[in-house]
XYZ file of C-alpha atoms in Angstrom:
461
model
C -41.591 -43.584 9.403
C -41.541 -47.343 9.873
C -45.164 -47.299 11.031
C -46.312 -45.380 7.937
C -44.408 -47.742 5.635
C -45.928 -50.723 7.394
C -49.494 -49.477 7.004
C -49.040 -48.659 3.334
C -47.290 -51.949 2.693
C -50.052 -53.950 4.363
C -52.705 -52.080 2.440
C -51.027 -53.032 -0.849
C -50.286 -56.653 0.075
C -52.918 -58.675 -1.775
C -51.554 -61.942 -0.339
C -52.949 -61.130 3.119
C -56.391 -62.807 3.512
C -58.159 -59.639 4.698
C -61.608 -61.152 5.089
C -60.555 -64.068 7.269
C -60.784 -63.942 11.031
C -57.662 -66.075 11.233
C -55.206 -67.912 9.022
C -54.761 -71.061 11.056
C -51.474 -72.943 11.384
C -50.316 -75.418 14.007
C -47.507 -74.261 16.338
C -44.903 -76.256 14.416
C -46.107 -74.911 11.065
C -46.159 -71.351 12.383
C -42.611 -71.650 13.699
C -41.494 -72.383 10.131
C -43.411 -69.411 8.724
C -42.015 -66.948 11.259
C -38.341 -66.118 11.568
C -38.196 -66.320 15.370
C -34.435 -66.583 15.859
C -32.655 -63.688 17.562
C -29.171 -63.051 16.135
C -26.107 -61.034 17.050
C -26.555 -58.687 14.107
C -29.586 -56.545 13.327
C -31.756 -56.815 10.221
C -32.511 -54.395 7.414
C -35.661 -52.286 7.557
C -37.221 -54.279 4.718
C -36.813 -57.457 6.752
C -38.255 -55.808 9.855
C -41.270 -54.743 7.795
C -41.736 -58.369 6.795
C -41.638 -59.411 10.461
C -44.375 -56.858 11.147
C -46.458 -58.105 8.223
C -46.097 -61.670 9.451
C -47.086 -60.748 13.001
C -50.280 -59.121 11.754
C -51.091 -61.704 9.097
C -50.896 -64.737 11.344
C -52.561 -63.141 14.369
C -56.264 -63.585 15.038
C -58.229 -60.560 13.816
C -60.155 -59.798 16.986
C -61.553 -56.617 15.448
C -63.233 -58.644 12.668
C -67.048 -58.462 12.944
C -67.207 -62.277 13.000
C -64.917 -62.698 16.011
C -67.177 -63.791 18.893
C -64.744 -65.961 20.816
C -63.978 -63.894 23.930
C -65.403 -61.173 26.156
C -63.657 -58.539 24.072
C -63.913 -57.687 20.385
C -63.770 -54.840 17.912
C -61.397 -51.925 17.586
C -62.003 -48.680 19.511
C -60.092 -45.969 17.581
C -59.835 -43.363 20.348
C -58.679 -45.910 22.881
C -56.172 -47.295 20.382
C -54.720 -43.805 19.864
C -54.406 -43.469 23.634
C -52.520 -46.778 23.692
C -50.060 -45.474 21.092
C -49.518 -42.276 23.067
C -49.046 -44.111 26.357
C -46.410 -46.367 24.793
C -44.646 -43.411 23.155
C -44.569 -41.343 26.365
C -43.285 -44.455 28.198
C -43.914 -43.490 31.773
C -44.842 -45.282 34.962
C -47.853 -44.574 37.107
C -46.382 -44.827 40.590
C -45.603 -41.183 41.361
C -47.011 -37.850 40.264
C -43.530 -36.539 39.484
C -42.998 -38.996 36.599
C -46.627 -39.232 35.387
C -48.449 -35.990 36.282
C -50.915 -36.037 33.366
C -51.850 -39.698 33.574
C -52.121 -39.558 37.369
C -54.775 -36.851 37.126
C -56.552 -38.653 34.291
C -56.747 -41.875 36.294
C -58.120 -39.935 39.253
C -60.773 -38.312 37.036
C -61.859 -41.633 35.503
C -62.053 -43.364 38.885
C -64.126 -40.519 40.340
C -66.535 -40.745 37.410
C -66.863 -44.527 37.686
C -67.479 -44.214 41.441
C -70.214 -41.678 40.727
C -71.803 -43.966 38.123
C -71.843 -46.823 40.636
C -73.724 -44.573 43.043
C -71.275 -44.105 45.925
C -72.431 -40.593 46.720
C -69.872 -40.095 49.479
C -67.004 -41.060 47.185
C -64.508 -43.863 47.314
C -61.119 -44.965 46.046
C -59.690 -47.138 43.324
C -56.873 -48.078 41.020
C -56.434 -49.492 37.519
C -54.881 -52.955 37.381
C -53.497 -55.313 34.719
C -56.631 -57.461 34.553
C -59.674 -58.446 36.570
C -57.839 -61.262 38.355
C -55.731 -58.712 40.194
C -58.786 -56.563 40.957
C -60.542 -59.551 42.528
C -57.400 -60.390 44.462
C -57.328 -56.822 45.789
C -60.883 -57.274 47.045
C -59.780 -60.348 48.996
C -56.767 -58.467 50.363
C -58.834 -55.515 51.563
C -61.600 -57.646 53.044
C -59.032 -59.705 54.933
C -57.108 -56.602 56.024
C -60.283 -55.038 57.393
C -60.929 -58.167 59.435
C -57.279 -58.713 60.446
C -55.402 -55.356 60.319
C -52.249 -56.965 61.765
C -52.207 -59.686 59.103
C -49.143 -58.232 57.356
C -47.103 -58.281 60.550
C -48.142 -61.532 62.230
C -49.081 -63.676 59.237
C -51.793 -66.205 58.445
C -51.389 -68.371 61.524
C -52.668 -65.578 63.728
C -56.102 -65.718 62.117
C -58.872 -68.323 62.343
C -59.953 -70.241 59.242
C -61.330 -67.533 57.000
C -64.078 -68.288 54.478
C -65.027 -66.548 51.242
C -68.436 -67.365 49.781
C -69.224 -67.256 46.070
C -71.330 -69.053 43.482
C -70.252 -71.987 41.353
C -70.525 -69.826 38.261
C -67.622 -67.535 39.047
C -65.281 -66.652 36.189
C -61.617 -67.567 35.998
C -60.808 -64.205 37.587
C -62.722 -65.140 40.747
C -60.892 -68.304 41.709
C -59.964 -67.172 45.236
C -62.729 -68.980 47.087
C -63.439 -71.609 49.700
C -67.199 -72.170 49.864
C -69.665 -72.486 46.972
C -73.288 -71.407 47.111
C -76.005 -73.210 45.183
C -76.972 -71.415 41.985
C -80.026 -71.191 39.762
C -79.662 -70.275 36.082
C -76.103 -69.255 36.878
C -77.132 -66.961 39.745
C -76.391 -67.232 43.442
C -79.391 -68.128 45.613
C -79.455 -65.789 48.643
C -81.076 -68.360 50.948
C -78.305 -70.842 50.100
C -75.733 -68.139 50.820
C -77.079 -67.610 54.321
C -77.146 -71.356 54.944
C -73.472 -71.577 53.963
C -72.610 -68.671 56.260
C -74.275 -70.361 59.214
C -72.648 -73.690 58.336
C -69.186 -72.115 58.263
C -69.771 -70.464 61.627
C -70.986 -73.740 63.142
C -67.703 -75.358 62.066
C -65.670 -72.679 63.828
C -64.701 -70.837 60.645
C -65.062 -67.109 60.089
C -66.860 -65.927 56.938
C -65.446 -62.529 56.059
C -66.325 -61.921 52.392
C -68.929 -62.685 49.743
C -68.014 -62.532 46.063
C -71.006 -61.835 43.821
C -70.825 -61.797 40.036
C -72.380 -59.348 37.605
C -72.176 -61.086 34.248
C -70.725 -64.585 34.507
C -68.251 -65.609 31.826
C -70.278 -68.392 30.224
C -73.973 -67.619 30.793
C -73.761 -63.873 31.410
C -75.768 -64.267 34.631
C -76.149 -61.581 37.305
C -76.310 -62.397 40.995
C -79.110 -60.619 42.941
C -76.859 -57.965 44.488
C -79.536 -56.219 46.542
C -80.598 -59.396 48.331
C -77.007 -60.472 48.870
C -76.207 -57.039 50.313
C -78.957 -57.515 52.920
C -77.293 -60.731 54.085
C -73.796 -59.219 54.097
C -74.974 -56.287 56.200
C -76.678 -58.672 58.615
C -73.486 -60.716 59.093
C -70.981 -57.861 58.674
C -69.341 -59.385 55.590
C -67.388 -57.580 52.899
C -69.364 -57.694 49.642
C -67.360 -57.621 46.432
C -68.886 -57.714 42.955
C -66.936 -59.101 40.038
C -68.482 -56.888 37.364
C -65.550 -57.247 34.979
C -67.925 -58.326 32.207
C -71.318 -57.007 33.272
C -70.295 -53.696 34.796
C -70.975 -51.861 31.535
C -74.719 -52.459 31.992
C -74.722 -49.680 34.571
C -74.087 -47.205 31.740
C -77.507 -48.047 30.262
C -80.780 -46.741 31.652
C -82.486 -49.715 30.034
C -80.231 -52.398 31.520
C -78.787 -50.962 34.742
C -81.462 -52.883 36.680
C -79.207 -55.924 36.216
C -76.897 -54.309 38.775
C -79.573 -53.222 41.233
C -77.981 -52.697 44.631
C -74.437 -52.133 43.311
C -74.251 -48.909 45.345
C -74.410 -50.980 48.545
C -71.334 -53.121 47.923
C -67.841 -52.610 49.346
C -65.845 -53.108 46.158
C -66.254 -53.635 42.429
C -64.048 -55.013 39.646
C -64.975 -53.526 36.259
C -63.143 -54.018 32.943
C -63.852 -51.292 30.364
C -61.871 -53.329 27.826
C -64.764 -55.780 27.599
C -68.244 -54.526 26.692
C -67.143 -50.874 26.382
C -64.295 -51.892 24.035
C -61.381 -49.925 25.518
C -58.058 -51.241 24.270
C -56.592 -54.163 26.172
C -56.028 -54.012 28.928
C -58.137 -51.635 30.941
C -59.335 -52.911 34.313
C -60.480 -50.916 37.324
C -60.805 -51.854 40.980
C -63.158 -49.573 42.908
C -63.714 -49.518 46.651
C -66.292 -47.701 48.765
C -63.740 -46.566 51.302
C -62.272 -43.167 52.065
C -59.849 -44.149 54.817
C -56.956 -45.072 52.464
C -57.596 -48.783 52.995
C -55.961 -49.618 49.654
C -52.761 -47.896 50.729
C -52.742 -49.255 54.279
C -53.240 -52.783 52.964
C -50.671 -52.746 50.152
C -48.126 -50.105 51.128
C -44.468 -51.149 51.112
C -43.292 -47.598 51.954
C -40.440 -47.731 49.433
C -38.318 -44.746 50.530
C -36.727 -44.337 47.095
C -40.152 -43.576 45.566
C -42.550 -42.388 48.230
C -40.627 -39.778 50.198
C -43.010 -37.883 52.456
C -41.102 -34.561 52.294
C -41.614 -33.925 48.571
C -42.450 -30.422 47.394
C -45.933 -31.397 46.112
C -49.023 -33.134 47.512
C -47.830 -36.733 47.948
C -51.407 -38.025 48.070
C -51.101 -38.083 44.274
C -48.352 -40.713 44.497
C -50.710 -43.640 43.947
C -48.136 -46.409 43.538
C -48.320 -47.414 47.195
C -51.924 -48.526 46.685
C -50.693 -51.329 44.448
C -48.808 -54.570 45.067
C -46.866 -53.921 41.872
C -44.386 -51.131 41.251
C -44.444 -50.586 37.484
C -47.959 -49.777 36.303
C -49.112 -48.586 32.894
C -51.442 -45.597 32.439
C -54.353 -47.812 31.341
C -56.954 -45.313 32.536
C -55.914 -42.973 29.713
C -57.355 -45.453 27.191
C -60.761 -45.181 28.846
C -60.506 -41.442 29.568
C -59.814 -40.460 25.947
C -62.537 -42.751 24.631
C -65.081 -41.400 27.125
C -64.058 -37.825 26.272
C -64.558 -38.467 22.556
C -67.799 -40.449 22.747
C -69.553 -39.175 25.858
C -71.701 -41.207 28.226
C -74.631 -41.306 25.792
C -72.622 -43.097 23.122
C -71.330 -45.606 25.675
C -74.921 -46.244 26.715
C -75.939 -46.791 23.087
C -73.058 -49.216 22.655
C -74.378 -51.373 25.502
C -77.991 -51.142 24.311
C -77.071 -52.129 20.767
C -74.985 -55.118 21.847
C -77.812 -56.495 23.985
C -80.361 -55.854 21.227
C -78.205 -57.814 18.779
C -77.867 -60.648 21.304
C -81.660 -60.731 21.621
C -81.988 -60.864 17.809
C -79.626 -63.844 17.698
C -81.567 -65.650 20.422
C -84.834 -65.190 18.532
C -83.257 -66.457 15.311
C -81.993 -69.559 17.119
C -85.533 -70.316 18.286
C -86.758 -70.214 14.688
C -84.155 -72.539 13.206
C -84.397 -76.296 13.062
C -81.476 -77.976 14.758
C -80.645 -75.058 17.056
C -81.597 -74.949 20.730
C -80.946 -72.300 23.387
C -79.289 -73.452 26.592
C -81.302 -70.740 28.368
C -82.737 -67.313 27.634
C -79.885 -64.772 27.568
C -79.754 -62.180 30.317
C -76.867 -60.211 28.841
C -74.804 -60.410 25.633
C -73.961 -64.110 26.038
C -76.041 -66.379 23.811
C -75.505 -70.071 24.559
C -76.919 -72.758 22.287
C -76.552 -76.246 20.884
C -76.462 -77.229 17.246
C -77.981 -80.632 16.467
C -76.961 -82.020 13.056
C -79.748 -83.654 10.986
C -78.589 -87.132 12.077
C -79.420 -86.330 15.715
C -82.657 -84.384 15.409
C -85.029 -87.329 15.611
C -83.197 -89.170 18.358
C -85.026 -89.418 21.703
C -83.745 -87.379 24.660
C -81.257 -89.723 26.322
C -77.699 -89.853 27.697
C -76.662 -91.337 24.367
C -77.944 -88.252 22.482
C -76.094 -85.866 24.785
C -72.947 -87.961 24.486
C -73.089 -87.641 20.705
C -73.971 -83.963 20.879
C -70.969 -83.351 23.114
C -68.672 -84.128 20.146
C -70.329 -81.703 17.699
C -69.087 -78.303 18.901
C -65.365 -79.245 18.992
C -65.481 -80.487 15.386
C -67.369 -77.418 14.152
C -64.869 -75.196 15.996
C -61.952 -76.984 14.368
C -63.467 -76.558 10.914
C -64.286 -72.872 11.358
C -60.757 -72.145 12.606
C -59.106 -73.939 9.704
C -61.408 -72.170 7.266
C -60.904 -68.841 9.026
C -64.507 -67.796 8.470
C -65.340 -66.882 12.095
C -64.500 -67.620 15.720
C -67.108 -68.753 18.236
C -66.318 -70.341 21.589
C -67.747 -73.529 23.068
C -67.633 -75.285 26.425
C -69.448 -77.750 28.665
C -71.108 -76.572 31.883
C -71.579 -78.983 34.736
C -73.278 -82.025 33.235
C -74.407 -80.176 30.105
C -72.902 -81.241 26.790
C -70.627 -78.873 24.893
C -72.510 -75.850 23.593
C -71.603 -72.729 21.656
C -71.261 -69.401 23.447
C -71.705 -66.339 21.266
C -70.653 -63.012 22.786
C -71.954 -59.945 20.945
C -69.994 -56.742 21.604
C -68.725 -54.829 18.584
C -70.892 -52.136 16.924
C -69.531 -53.432 13.622
C -71.558 -56.634 14.003
C -74.674 -56.659 11.811
C -77.692 -58.935 11.685
C -76.200 -60.360 8.517
C -73.094 -61.373 10.500
C -75.235 -63.151 13.077
C -77.234 -64.898 10.364
C -73.935 -65.932 8.775
C -72.786 -67.540 12.035
C -75.851 -69.766 12.257
C -75.678 -70.670 8.566
C -71.962 -71.402 8.818
C -72.349 -73.633 11.883
C -74.963 -75.630 9.977
C -72.772 -75.855 6.875
C -69.758 -76.961 8.893
C -71.621 -79.492 11.015
C -74.496 -80.875 8.954
C -72.584 -84.041 8.030
C -71.847 -85.018 11.634
């Protein structure tokens, strides 16, 4: 009843700025607008409705077609319904006895994702609360395969272990010790092999390579096939952080970006990104059928995982995880996939990349806009040069001035609430804008608006 009243009330509230991406307030201002205090006595339903209205009003509207700030956007209705159901059922995905339906759904989704990756002999997996944990699991399994007694004897029993990755890893791939040289955001295989040999010459033991399929900033894809050759040669675990770029495998047109993915040992893939499942929805997949996940993470909690139960205890998946409580996140992807089918998911990827290509071509046409590099995925990175800087010669002084432009434009767009676009530096490059195109709601008019708005907000700089 409260939910129905809330929706009707919001629909009739003309004070809510519906067309804004955000209604910006500083933390101190927002504290005054929200009644945050928790009291001994409860509040009336009318007051609770106001709290709900406030929570929605002052939150960023990430489903707005002009929200381009993160690697997620838009609202997926089927996945949202699944989220509501999962919260209402309120169960925990550690044993089959308390979550029979969601246990089987997770198993079905994982099997399908494993098939899509191309592991014909099968594999294993688990859904996690975010890609960081999935990447951590890859490190755990790779280390456990190399040192099976690690849990009993500890770190000091092992030599200095080395993980190799590129400099362009995302925040979810921060478990690393050696960087490989990169070109256009991609790992260079020859540099990888040089680093492997260097580590061995220093007495260290390389045991894992972390490749990336869709880097956070540039959307770059490491050459998985070539990296797999090197990992096989040196007997290294190959993990691919495909949290962002994994969705490309759903598209016949773009799956070449992940060529060789079937050869890797493990994959992190977040359906809540390009495929738009409700947050959060993150899978860790491993090409192993020897219960490595369970052997590595099992705590054998006797109050949960009794081995003399009356059903098949292989469906008690909680011992594969380092956490106990785990939400049925796979349901959000399962219901969406059921409703849309693989073809619609493929079209979603194709459309997003087509819109990103349109934006890149528009940037090339416009005075004052310059691509950082040609986009490989849905990330479009570019600079905006205000009129005062367009005739300046290429020099450190120009880039120093340009570095200040994006932060000011971002501040103005946030305070106006017209859109949200991210920016960042990269290495020695000055701050640039990073547009991420995901939602099917985004039109060419929205992309044109972004470029026009950036110019309008920054032309006086």
